[in-house]
Amino acid sequence: MQTEDVNRNNEKLDLRNCTHGQLETLLAELGQPKFRAKQIEDWVWVKNATSLDQMTNLSKALRAELADYVTLGGVEEIARQVSQDGSRKYLLRFPDGVAVECVGMPSKNRLAVCVSTQAGCAMGCAFCATGASGLTRSLTAGEIYEQVMHVRDDFNTRVTSVVMMGQGEPMMNYDATLAALRRLNSPEGAGIGARHLTVSTCGVIPMIKRFANEPEQFTLAVSLHSANQSTRNILMPGVKKYSLIHLYDVMGEYVDKTGRRPTYEYALIQGVNDNEDELGALCDFCRGTLAHVNIIQLNEVPGSKLKPASPERAEEFVARLASVGVEATIRNSRGADIDAACGQLRQRMQEL
Ligand code: SAH
Ligand code: SF4
């Protein structure tokens, strides 16, 4: 990249989304030694600097010069809600005005963070508040990462796990999701163990296949919600073309390849996916496979007719799954007293 070009096009280099090579090239053009790139990256990825002025190991003159060539992204917190259980939900706005939610869930010596991968979502699941409004845009890797750092700095403690269970379908934003995961995993980033980084997908099969071939031990969760094709088509129209039979096969390949146990998420919806037929289909889908089933209580979404099933029914699901040898738990609800409007950010943390 030529600095002249950068100037002429008035396009600055985004420090949260450029490559190491791009930054080195820019610095070389500015007559700076290579190691400056590492110094700047440490400010961006480890210290989560929000302005060039914080980069005190760079001279004032260089900081002023850099301001003409680079941007640093930067989120603005526009709202927050704090739960009695200590969870904090944030609404963060990016420079272009797009806003997403993320959540920090503290427990003893742990801080789990739930992030969004897209603003909105195109998949249109019937029970999901995000799905109702469609996709605004995908987030960049830097924007996904920044949510985690914002929560870290707010709690002023190390993040021990991240789940991509906020707004959006990570597998429809695969490259940015993977880049964010790698940065979260890197010792030159957040340094979070790969197994503590979880991607949740509604079941985009080609991308699950790709994910199975990534070298890192990232964790996979699949939103199942019904093992009956006709019910699932209604609940999750965006993945109609990826049939359950195909999903079953691909998950088998995933387990063979990775040796890792995927989680299936199943939000119990009264009168829709909580009957005997559905339970039987779920048992058949999971029996004999390496899987963990998370039974979730549906969060009621304002304006939706869908209601959660009873807690007793959730326990029956867990017991029946156990009776056919399938590990299942009811997921603890966190932040149950903060804002129902989101419809999904409250409820899905467990020991990930
Ligand atoms: N798009 C991805 C990840 C984001 S959604 C996916 O669908 O997996 C994260 C989880 O929240 C998914 O399991 C999703 O099915 C669930 N979810 C969405 N709306 C919900 C609601 N109203 N109640 C409970 N869980 C919900
Ligand atoms: Fe998108 Fe996931 Fe919501 Fe479905 S549940 S609409 S895939 S965010």
PDB file of C-alpha atoms in Angstrom, residues 19-313:
ATOM      1  CA  THR A  19      -3.046  -7.247   8.449  1.00  0.00           C
ATOM      2  CA  HIS A  20       0.339  -7.130  10.132  1.00  0.00           C
ATOM      3  CA  GLY A  21       1.877  -6.716   6.674  1.00  0.00           C
ATOM      4  CA  GLN A  22      -0.309  -3.715   5.809  1.00  0.00           C
ATOM      5  CA  LEU A  23       0.667  -1.989   9.046  1.00  0.00           C
ATOM      6  CA  GLU A  24       4.363  -2.716   8.506  1.00  0.00           C
ATOM      7  CA  THR A  25       4.150  -1.302   4.993  1.00  0.00           C
ATOM      8  CA  LEU A  26       2.524   1.877   6.183  1.00  0.00           C
ATOM      9  CA  LEU A  27       5.109   2.314   8.925  1.00  0.00           C
ATOM     10  CA  ALA A  28       7.933   1.743   6.452  1.00  0.00           C
ATOM     11  CA  GLU A  29       6.464   4.481   4.251  1.00  0.00           C
ATOM     12  CA  LEU A  30       6.530   6.741   7.263  1.00  0.00           C
ATOM     13  CA  GLY A  31      10.193   5.863   7.820  1.00  0.00           C
ATOM     14  CA  GLN A  32       9.505   3.824  10.939  1.00  0.00           C
ATOM     15  CA  PRO A  33      11.252   0.597  11.996  1.00  0.00           C
ATOM     16  CA  LYS A  34       9.382  -2.715  11.772  1.00  0.00           C
ATOM     17  CA  PHE A  35       9.040  -3.186  15.523  1.00  0.00           C
ATOM     18  CA  ARG A  36       6.640  -0.255  15.679  1.00  0.00           C
ATOM     19  CA  ALA A  37       3.988  -2.521  14.160  1.00  0.00           C
ATOM     20  CA  LYS A  38       4.237  -4.882  17.128  1.00  0.00           C
ATOM     21  CA  GLN A  39       4.076  -1.994  19.575  1.00  0.00           C
ATOM     22  CA  ILE A  40       0.946  -0.641  17.937  1.00  0.00           C
ATOM     23  CA  GLU A  41      -0.670  -4.087  17.753  1.00  0.00           C
ATOM     24  CA  ASP A  42      -0.059  -4.581  21.450  1.00  0.00           C
ATOM     25  CA  TRP A  43      -1.951  -1.358  22.146  1.00  0.00           C
ATOM     26  CA  VAL A  44      -4.799  -2.393  19.886  1.00  0.00           C
ATOM     27  CA  TRP A  45      -5.224  -6.066  20.765  1.00  0.00           C
ATOM     28  CA  VAL A  46      -3.946  -6.452  24.314  1.00  0.00           C
ATOM     29  CA  LYS A  47      -4.410  -3.040  25.895  1.00  0.00           C
ATOM     30  CA  ASN A  48      -7.541  -2.217  23.894  1.00  0.00           C
ATOM     31  CA  ALA A  49      -6.454   1.363  23.323  1.00  0.00           C
ATOM     32  CA  THR A  50      -9.247   3.667  22.283  1.00  0.00           C
ATOM     33  CA  SER A  51      -7.073   6.470  20.932  1.00  0.00           C
ATOM     34  CA  LEU A  52      -3.629   6.933  19.436  1.00  0.00           C
ATOM     35  CA  ASP A  53      -2.771   9.251  22.317  1.00  0.00           C
ATOM     36  CA  GLN A  54      -2.726   6.317  24.691  1.00  0.00           C
ATOM     37  CA  MET A  55       0.175   4.798  22.750  1.00  0.00           C
ATOM     38  CA  THR A  56       2.756   6.471  24.950  1.00  0.00           C
ATOM     39  CA  ASN A  57       5.724   4.470  23.716  1.00  0.00           C
ATOM     40  CA  LEU A  58       5.306   6.199  20.329  1.00  0.00           C
ATOM     41  CA  SER A  59       6.539   9.763  20.025  1.00  0.00           C
ATOM     42  CA  LYS A  60       3.965  12.530  19.994  1.00  0.00           C
ATOM     43  CA  ALA A  61       5.055  13.445  16.492  1.00  0.00           C
ATOM     44  CA  LEU A  62       4.463   9.898  15.237  1.00  0.00           C
ATOM     45  CA  ARG A  63       1.064   9.711  16.896  1.00  0.00           C
ATOM     46  CA  ALA A  64       0.090  12.956  15.193  1.00  0.00           C
ATOM     47  CA  GLU A  65       1.351  11.693  11.847  1.00  0.00           C
ATOM     48  CA  LEU A  66      -0.396   8.350  12.213  1.00  0.00           C
ATOM     49  CA  ALA A  67      -3.690  10.101  12.849  1.00  0.00           C
ATOM     50  CA  ASP A  68      -3.683  11.103   9.165  1.00  0.00           C
ATOM     51  CA  TYR A  69      -3.337   7.522   8.004  1.00  0.00           C
ATOM     52  CA  VAL A  70      -5.079   5.190  10.435  1.00  0.00           C
ATOM     53  CA  THR A  71      -8.344   4.768  12.303  1.00  0.00           C
ATOM     54  CA  LEU A  72      -8.857   2.774  15.461  1.00  0.00           C
ATOM     55  CA  GLY A  73     -12.516   1.796  15.161  1.00  0.00           C
ATOM     56  CA  GLY A  74     -13.865   2.315  18.611  1.00  0.00           C
ATOM     57  CA  VAL A  75     -17.198   1.411  20.127  1.00  0.00           C
ATOM     58  CA  GLU A  76     -19.422   3.675  22.093  1.00  0.00           C
ATOM     59  CA  GLU A  77     -21.564   2.211  24.828  1.00  0.00           C
ATOM     60  CA  ILE A  78     -25.028   3.646  24.346  1.00  0.00           C
ATOM     61  CA  ALA A  79     -26.964   1.595  26.890  1.00  0.00           C
ATOM     62  CA  ARG A  80     -26.452  -1.014  29.560  1.00  0.00           C
ATOM     63  CA  GLN A  81     -28.513  -3.107  31.893  1.00  0.00           C
ATOM     64  CA  VAL A  82     -27.211  -4.749  35.018  1.00  0.00           C
ATOM     65  CA  SER A  83     -28.798  -7.901  36.395  1.00  0.00           C
ATOM     66  CA  GLN A  84     -29.107  -8.766  40.055  1.00  0.00           C
ATOM     67  CA  ASP A  85     -26.963 -11.828  39.343  1.00  0.00           C
ATOM     68  CA  GLY A  86     -24.129  -9.573  38.191  1.00  0.00           C
ATOM     69  CA  SER A  87     -24.571 -10.021  34.423  1.00  0.00           C
ATOM     70  CA  ARG A  88     -24.235  -6.874  32.378  1.00  0.00           C
ATOM     71  CA  LYS A  89     -25.760  -6.380  28.986  1.00  0.00           C
ATOM     72  CA  TYR A  90     -24.380  -3.645  26.748  1.00  0.00           C
ATOM     73  CA  LEU A  91     -25.592  -1.954  23.622  1.00  0.00           C
ATOM     74  CA  LEU A  92     -22.497  -0.899  21.684  1.00  0.00           C
ATOM     75  CA  ARG A  93     -22.457   1.413  18.683  1.00  0.00           C
ATOM     76  CA  PHE A  94     -19.834   1.342  15.958  1.00  0.00           C
ATOM     77  CA  PRO A  95     -18.651   4.478  14.143  1.00  0.00           C
ATOM     78  CA  ASP A  96     -21.163   4.002  11.292  1.00  0.00           C
ATOM     79  CA  GLY A  97     -24.055   4.056  13.760  1.00  0.00           C
ATOM     80  CA  VAL A  98     -24.794   0.314  13.724  1.00  0.00           C
ATOM     81  CA  ALA A  99     -25.397  -1.068  17.218  1.00  0.00           C
ATOM     82  CA  VAL A 100     -25.181  -4.599  18.645  1.00  0.00           C
ATOM     83  CA  GLU A 101     -25.583  -6.234  22.013  1.00  0.00           C
ATOM     84  CA  CYS A 102     -23.127  -8.186  24.081  1.00  0.00           C
ATOM     85  CA  VAL A 103     -23.241  -9.578  27.593  1.00  0.00           C
ATOM     86  CA  GLY A 104     -20.727 -10.195  30.369  1.00  0.00           C
ATOM     87  CA  MET A 105     -21.544 -12.975  32.814  1.00  0.00           C
ATOM     88  CA  PRO A 106     -19.287 -13.153  35.861  1.00  0.00           C
ATOM     89  CA  SER A 107     -19.040 -16.083  38.233  1.00  0.00           C
ATOM     90  CA  LYS A 108     -16.369 -17.091  40.716  1.00  0.00           C
ATOM     91  CA  ASN A 109     -12.997 -16.500  39.028  1.00  0.00           C
ATOM     92  CA  ARG A 110     -14.662 -16.510  35.639  1.00  0.00           C
ATOM     93  CA  LEU A 111     -15.992 -14.035  33.134  1.00  0.00           C
ATOM     94  CA  ALA A 112     -17.959 -15.360  30.193  1.00  0.00           C
ATOM     95  CA  VAL A 113     -18.805 -13.013  27.343  1.00  0.00           C
ATOM     96  CA  CYS A 114     -21.530 -13.422  24.736  1.00  0.00           C
ATOM     97  CA  VAL A 115     -20.938 -11.467  21.515  1.00  0.00           C
ATOM     98  CA  SER A 116     -22.767 -10.649  18.303  1.00  0.00           C
ATOM     99  CA  THR A 117     -21.320 -11.531  14.912  1.00  0.00           C
ATOM    100  CA  GLN A 118     -23.801  -9.580  12.795  1.00  0.00           C
ATOM    101  CA  ALA A 119     -26.111  -6.638  13.310  1.00  0.00           C
ATOM    102  CA  GLY A 120     -29.459  -8.370  12.797  1.00  0.00           C
ATOM    103  CA  CYS A 121     -29.732 -11.734  11.057  1.00  0.00           C
ATOM    104  CA  ALA A 122     -31.057 -12.947   7.721  1.00  0.00           C
ATOM    105  CA  MET A 123     -32.070 -16.436   8.890  1.00  0.00           C
ATOM    106  CA  GLY A 124     -35.532 -15.500  10.124  1.00  0.00           C
ATOM    107  CA  CYS A 125     -36.043 -18.029  12.946  1.00  0.00           C
ATOM    108  CA  ALA A 126     -39.611 -17.773  14.185  1.00  0.00           C
ATOM    109  CA  PHE A 127     -38.726 -17.578  17.890  1.00  0.00           C
ATOM    110  CA  CYS A 128     -35.866 -15.086  17.615  1.00  0.00           C
ATOM    111  CA  ALA A 129     -36.061 -11.348  18.216  1.00  0.00           C
ATOM    112  CA  THR A 130     -32.997 -10.719  16.034  1.00  0.00           C
ATOM    113  CA  GLY A 131     -34.390 -12.730  13.142  1.00  0.00           C
ATOM    114  CA  ALA A 132     -37.542 -10.635  13.056  1.00  0.00           C
ATOM    115  CA  SER A 133     -35.812  -7.510  11.786  1.00  0.00           C
ATOM    116  CA  GLY A 134     -33.532  -9.007   9.121  1.00  0.00           C
ATOM    117  CA  LEU A 135     -29.837  -8.380   8.534  1.00  0.00           C
ATOM    118  CA  THR A 136     -28.369  -4.889   8.781  1.00  0.00           C
ATOM    119  CA  ARG A 137     -24.759  -5.913   8.120  1.00  0.00           C
ATOM    120  CA  SER A 138     -22.075  -8.364   9.135  1.00  0.00           C
ATOM    121  CA  LEU A 139     -19.512  -7.251  11.692  1.00  0.00           C
ATOM    122  CA  THR A 140     -15.796  -7.131  10.998  1.00  0.00           C
ATOM    123  CA  ALA A 141     -13.393  -9.310  12.977  1.00  0.00           C
ATOM    124  CA  GLY A 142     -12.265  -6.189  14.802  1.00  0.00           C
ATOM    125  CA  GLU A 143     -15.822  -5.353  15.802  1.00  0.00           C
ATOM    126  CA  ILE A 144     -16.442  -8.856  17.143  1.00  0.00           C
ATOM    127  CA  TYR A 145     -13.201  -8.714  19.125  1.00  0.00           C
ATOM    128  CA  GLU A 146     -13.892  -5.234  20.444  1.00  0.00           C
ATOM    129  CA  GLN A 147     -17.074  -6.384  22.183  1.00  0.00           C
ATOM    130  CA  VAL A 148     -15.045  -8.848  24.251  1.00  0.00           C
ATOM    131  CA  MET A 149     -12.491  -6.199  25.182  1.00  0.00           C
ATOM    132  CA  HIS A 150     -15.182  -3.707  26.121  1.00  0.00           C
ATOM    133  CA  VAL A 151     -16.637  -6.203  28.579  1.00  0.00           C
ATOM    134  CA  ARG A 152     -13.193  -7.157  29.877  1.00  0.00           C
ATOM    135  CA  ASP A 153     -12.332  -3.539  30.597  1.00  0.00           C
ATOM    136  CA  ASP A 154     -15.699  -2.869  32.194  1.00  0.00           C
ATOM    137  CA  PHE A 155     -15.302  -5.783  34.623  1.00  0.00           C
ATOM    138  CA  ASN A 156     -11.566  -5.140  34.806  1.00  0.00           C
ATOM    139  CA  THR A 157     -10.853  -8.843  34.780  1.00  0.00           C
ATOM    140  CA  ARG A 158      -9.666 -11.543  32.413  1.00  0.00           C
ATOM    141  CA  VAL A 159     -12.247 -13.067  30.079  1.00  0.00           C
ATOM    142  CA  THR A 160     -12.285 -16.847  30.495  1.00  0.00           C
ATOM    143  CA  SER A 161     -14.743 -17.797  27.746  1.00  0.00           C
ATOM    144  CA  VAL A 162     -16.568 -16.328  24.772  1.00  0.00           C
ATOM    145  CA  VAL A 163     -19.720 -17.577  23.073  1.00  0.00           C
ATOM    146  CA  MET A 164     -20.902 -16.289  19.721  1.00  0.00           C
ATOM    147  CA  MET A 165     -24.543 -16.419  20.691  1.00  0.00           C
ATOM    148  CA  GLY A 166     -25.519 -12.798  20.429  1.00  0.00           C
ATOM    149  CA  GLN A 167     -27.102 -11.334  17.347  1.00  0.00           C
ATOM    150  CA  GLY A 168     -26.377 -12.860  13.970  1.00  0.00           C
ATOM    151  CA  GLU A 169     -25.376 -16.130  12.370  1.00  0.00           C
ATOM    152  CA  PRO A 170     -21.589 -16.552  12.675  1.00  0.00           C
ATOM    153  CA  MET A 171     -21.417 -19.087   9.847  1.00  0.00           C
ATOM    154  CA  MET A 172     -22.891 -16.468   7.471  1.00  0.00           C
ATOM    155  CA  ASN A 173     -19.942 -14.250   8.416  1.00  0.00           C
ATOM    156  CA  TYR A 174     -17.386 -17.013   8.452  1.00  0.00           C
ATOM    157  CA  ASP A 175     -14.106 -15.255   7.675  1.00  0.00           C
ATOM    158  CA  ALA A 176     -14.599 -12.435  10.177  1.00  0.00           C
ATOM    159  CA  THR A 177     -15.770 -14.922  12.802  1.00  0.00           C
ATOM    160  CA  LEU A 178     -12.705 -17.098  12.324  1.00  0.00           C
ATOM    161  CA  ALA A 179     -10.357 -14.125  12.347  1.00  0.00           C
ATOM    162  CA  ALA A 180     -11.950 -12.904  15.586  1.00  0.00           C
ATOM    163  CA  LEU A 181     -11.687 -16.385  17.126  1.00  0.00           C
ATOM    164  CA  ARG A 182      -8.005 -16.571  16.206  1.00  0.00           C
ATOM    165  CA  ARG A 183      -7.299 -13.158  17.707  1.00  0.00           C
ATOM    166  CA  LEU A 184      -9.219 -14.093  20.865  1.00  0.00           C
ATOM    167  CA  ASN A 185      -7.169 -17.281  21.064  1.00  0.00           C
ATOM    168  CA  SER A 186      -3.798 -15.690  20.325  1.00  0.00           C
ATOM    169  CA  PRO A 187      -1.331 -14.905  23.107  1.00  0.00           C
ATOM    170  CA  GLU A 188      -0.883 -11.639  21.212  1.00  0.00           C
ATOM    171  CA  GLY A 189      -4.603 -11.033  21.644  1.00  0.00           C
ATOM    172  CA  ALA A 190      -6.942 -12.057  24.438  1.00  0.00           C
ATOM    173  CA  GLY A 191      -5.184 -15.400  25.082  1.00  0.00           C
ATOM    174  CA  ILE A 192      -8.383 -17.393  25.637  1.00  0.00           C
ATOM    175  CA  GLY A 193      -8.094 -21.169  25.174  1.00  0.00           C
ATOM    176  CA  ALA A 194      -9.708 -22.411  21.944  1.00  0.00           C
ATOM    177  CA  ARG A 195     -11.977 -24.819  23.804  1.00  0.00           C
ATOM    178  CA  HIS A 196     -13.416 -21.854  25.683  1.00  0.00           C
ATOM    179  CA  LEU A 197     -14.377 -20.157  22.433  1.00  0.00           C
ATOM    180  CA  THR A 198     -17.759 -21.329  21.153  1.00  0.00           C
ATOM    181  CA  VAL A 199     -19.517 -20.732  17.857  1.00  0.00           C
ATOM    182  CA  SER A 200     -23.257 -21.280  17.745  1.00  0.00           C
ATOM    183  CA  THR A 201     -24.881 -21.905  14.370  1.00  0.00           C
ATOM    184  CA  CYS A 202     -28.389 -22.547  13.142  1.00  0.00           C
ATOM    185  CA  GLY A 203     -26.884 -25.296  10.968  1.00  0.00           C
ATOM    186  CA  VAL A 204     -25.236 -23.865   7.847  1.00  0.00           C
ATOM    187  CA  ILE A 205     -23.845 -27.187   6.658  1.00  0.00           C
ATOM    188  CA  PRO A 206     -21.075 -26.119   4.244  1.00  0.00           C
ATOM    189  CA  MET A 207     -19.605 -23.919   6.954  1.00  0.00           C
ATOM    190  CA  ILE A 208     -19.831 -26.619   9.623  1.00  0.00           C
ATOM    191  CA  LYS A 209     -17.750 -28.787   7.276  1.00  0.00           C
ATOM    192  CA  ARG A 210     -15.236 -26.015   6.907  1.00  0.00           C
ATOM    193  CA  PHE A 211     -15.182 -25.413  10.663  1.00  0.00           C
ATOM    194  CA  ALA A 212     -14.435 -29.097  11.254  1.00  0.00           C
ATOM    195  CA  ASN A 213     -11.225 -28.659   9.274  1.00  0.00           C
ATOM    196  CA  GLU A 214      -9.885 -25.678  11.215  1.00  0.00           C
ATOM    197  CA  PRO A 215      -6.801 -26.655  13.189  1.00  0.00           C
ATOM    198  CA  GLU A 216      -7.891 -25.037  16.476  1.00  0.00           C
ATOM    199  CA  GLN A 217     -10.046 -26.803  19.068  1.00  0.00           C
ATOM    200  CA  PHE A 218     -12.885 -24.277  18.966  1.00  0.00           C
ATOM    201  CA  THR A 219     -16.206 -25.475  20.366  1.00  0.00           C
ATOM    202  CA  LEU A 220     -19.321 -25.892  18.219  1.00  0.00           C
ATOM    203  CA  ALA A 221     -22.946 -25.502  19.242  1.00  0.00           C
ATOM    204  CA  VAL A 222     -25.784 -26.197  16.817  1.00  0.00           C
ATOM    205  CA  SER A 223     -29.253 -24.761  17.324  1.00  0.00           C
ATOM    206  CA  LEU A 224     -31.495 -27.741  16.663  1.00  0.00           C
ATOM    207  CA  HIS A 225     -34.848 -26.818  18.242  1.00  0.00           C
ATOM    208  CA  SER A 226     -36.559 -29.714  16.509  1.00  0.00           C
ATOM    209  CA  ALA A 227     -35.445 -33.038  15.063  1.00  0.00           C
ATOM    210  CA  ASN A 228     -38.624 -33.216  12.961  1.00  0.00           C
ATOM    211  CA  GLN A 229     -38.016 -31.757   9.522  1.00  0.00           C
ATOM    212  CA  SER A 230     -41.458 -30.204   9.136  1.00  0.00           C
ATOM    213  CA  THR A 231     -41.364 -28.502  12.552  1.00  0.00           C
ATOM    214  CA  ARG A 232     -37.826 -27.299  12.013  1.00  0.00           C
ATOM    215  CA  ASN A 233     -38.751 -25.864   8.601  1.00  0.00           C
ATOM    216  CA  ILE A 234     -41.368 -23.712  10.285  1.00  0.00           C
ATOM    217  CA  LEU A 235     -39.184 -22.674  13.214  1.00  0.00           C
ATOM    218  CA  MET A 236     -36.011 -22.133  11.199  1.00  0.00           C
ATOM    219  CA  PRO A 237     -36.922 -21.306   7.585  1.00  0.00           C
ATOM    220  CA  GLY A 238     -33.445 -19.950   6.816  1.00  0.00           C
ATOM    221  CA  VAL A 239     -31.900 -23.420   7.019  1.00  0.00           C
ATOM    222  CA  LYS A 240     -34.688 -25.334   5.286  1.00  0.00           C
ATOM    223  CA  LYS A 241     -32.323 -26.292   2.478  1.00  0.00           C
ATOM    224  CA  TYR A 242     -29.943 -27.969   4.937  1.00  0.00           C
ATOM    225  CA  SER A 243     -31.909 -31.062   5.875  1.00  0.00           C
ATOM    226  CA  LEU A 244     -31.714 -32.816   9.234  1.00  0.00           C
ATOM    227  CA  ILE A 245     -30.490 -35.996   7.558  1.00  0.00           C
ATOM    228  CA  HIS A 246     -27.620 -34.087   6.016  1.00  0.00           C
ATOM    229  CA  LEU A 247     -26.970 -32.280   9.308  1.00  0.00           C
ATOM    230  CA  TYR A 248     -26.847 -35.631  11.098  1.00  0.00           C
ATOM    231  CA  ASP A 249     -24.227 -36.914   8.661  1.00  0.00           C
ATOM    232  CA  VAL A 250     -22.138 -33.772   8.766  1.00  0.00           C
ATOM    233  CA  MET A 251     -22.154 -33.732  12.560  1.00  0.00           C
ATOM    234  CA  GLY A 252     -20.953 -37.340  12.475  1.00  0.00           C
ATOM    235  CA  GLU A 253     -18.091 -36.260  10.240  1.00  0.00           C
ATOM    236  CA  TYR A 254     -17.381 -33.324  12.574  1.00  0.00           C
ATOM    237  CA  VAL A 255     -17.090 -35.648  15.568  1.00  0.00           C
ATOM    238  CA  ASP A 256     -14.951 -38.148  13.656  1.00  0.00           C
ATOM    239  CA  LYS A 257     -12.627 -35.431  12.491  1.00  0.00           C
ATOM    240  CA  THR A 258     -12.310 -33.392  15.676  1.00  0.00           C
ATOM    241  CA  GLY A 259     -13.122 -35.827  18.466  1.00  0.00           C
ATOM    242  CA  ARG A 260     -14.983 -32.968  20.097  1.00  0.00           C
ATOM    243  CA  ARG A 261     -18.471 -33.080  21.578  1.00  0.00           C
ATOM    244  CA  PRO A 262     -20.873 -30.639  19.933  1.00  0.00           C
ATOM    245  CA  THR A 263     -23.758 -29.089  21.836  1.00  0.00           C
ATOM    246  CA  TYR A 264     -27.302 -29.077  20.480  1.00  0.00           C
ATOM    247  CA  GLU A 265     -29.464 -26.227  21.646  1.00  0.00           C
ATOM    248  CA  TYR A 266     -33.128 -26.883  22.037  1.00  0.00           C
ATOM    249  CA  ALA A 267     -35.452 -24.113  23.223  1.00  0.00           C
ATOM    250  CA  LEU A 268     -38.654 -25.715  24.462  1.00  0.00           C
ATOM    251  CA  ILE A 269     -41.720 -24.060  22.973  1.00  0.00           C
ATOM    252  CA  GLN A 270     -45.089 -24.999  24.366  1.00  0.00           C
ATOM    253  CA  GLY A 271     -47.224 -26.973  21.922  1.00  0.00           C
ATOM    254  CA  VAL A 272     -44.607 -26.752  19.156  1.00  0.00           C
ATOM    255  CA  ASN A 273     -41.538 -28.868  19.924  1.00  0.00           C
ATOM    256  CA  ASP A 274     -42.298 -30.227  23.402  1.00  0.00           C
ATOM    257  CA  ASN A 275     -44.586 -33.173  22.565  1.00  0.00           C
ATOM    258  CA  GLU A 276     -43.813 -36.902  22.679  1.00  0.00           C
ATOM    259  CA  ASP A 277     -43.239 -37.138  18.957  1.00  0.00           C
ATOM    260  CA  GLU A 278     -40.661 -34.331  19.110  1.00  0.00           C
ATOM    261  CA  LEU A 279     -38.961 -35.856  22.136  1.00  0.00           C
ATOM    262  CA  GLY A 280     -38.732 -39.206  20.348  1.00  0.00           C
ATOM    263  CA  ALA A 281     -37.230 -37.549  17.273  1.00  0.00           C
ATOM    264  CA  LEU A 282     -34.694 -35.688  19.416  1.00  0.00           C
ATOM    265  CA  CYS A 283     -33.673 -38.923  21.157  1.00  0.00           C
ATOM    266  CA  ASP A 284     -33.288 -40.639  17.775  1.00  0.00           C
ATOM    267  CA  PHE A 285     -31.188 -37.777  16.414  1.00  0.00           C
ATOM    268  CA  CYS A 286     -28.762 -37.834  19.341  1.00  0.00           C
ATOM    269  CA  ARG A 287     -28.709 -41.476  20.439  1.00  0.00           C
ATOM    270  CA  GLY A 288     -25.343 -43.142  19.909  1.00  0.00           C
ATOM    271  CA  THR A 289     -23.628 -39.897  18.911  1.00  0.00           C
ATOM    272  CA  LEU A 290     -21.193 -37.774  20.870  1.00  0.00           C
ATOM    273  CA  ALA A 291     -23.423 -34.854  21.825  1.00  0.00           C
ATOM    274  CA  HIS A 292     -24.559 -32.670  24.650  1.00  0.00           C
ATOM    275  CA  VAL A 293     -28.097 -31.330  24.584  1.00  0.00           C
ATOM    276  CA  ASN A 294     -28.868 -27.996  26.186  1.00  0.00           C
ATOM    277  CA  ILE A 295     -32.536 -27.643  26.969  1.00  0.00           C
ATOM    278  CA  ILE A 296     -33.278 -23.919  27.067  1.00  0.00           C
ATOM    279  CA  GLN A 297     -36.379 -22.165  28.293  1.00  0.00           C
ATOM    280  CA  LEU A 298     -37.690 -20.003  25.462  1.00  0.00           C
ATOM    281  CA  ASN A 299     -37.319 -16.295  26.134  1.00  0.00           C
ATOM    282  CA  GLU A 300     -40.614 -14.711  25.336  1.00  0.00           C
ATOM    283  CA  VAL A 301     -40.309 -12.202  22.533  1.00  0.00           C
ATOM    284  CA  PRO A 302     -42.800  -9.342  22.674  1.00  0.00           C
ATOM    285  CA  GLY A 303     -45.487  -9.717  20.030  1.00  0.00           C
ATOM    286  CA  SER A 304     -44.792 -13.432  19.503  1.00  0.00           C
ATOM    287  CA  LYS A 305     -47.341 -16.141  20.180  1.00  0.00           C
ATOM    288  CA  LEU A 306     -44.659 -18.626  21.126  1.00  0.00           C
ATOM    289  CA  LYS A 307     -44.532 -19.482  24.818  1.00  0.00           C
ATOM    290  CA  PRO A 308     -42.011 -21.450  26.860  1.00  0.00           C
ATOM    291  CA  ALA A 309     -42.875 -24.997  27.906  1.00  0.00           C
ATOM    292  CA  SER A 310     -43.167 -25.831  31.590  1.00  0.00           C
ATOM    293  CA  PRO A 311     -40.039 -26.447  33.696  1.00  0.00           C
ATOM    294  CA  GLU A 312     -41.381 -29.959  34.401  1.00  0.00           C
ATOM    295  CA  ARG A 313     -41.427 -30.697  30.694  1.00  0.00           C
TER     296      ARG A 313
END
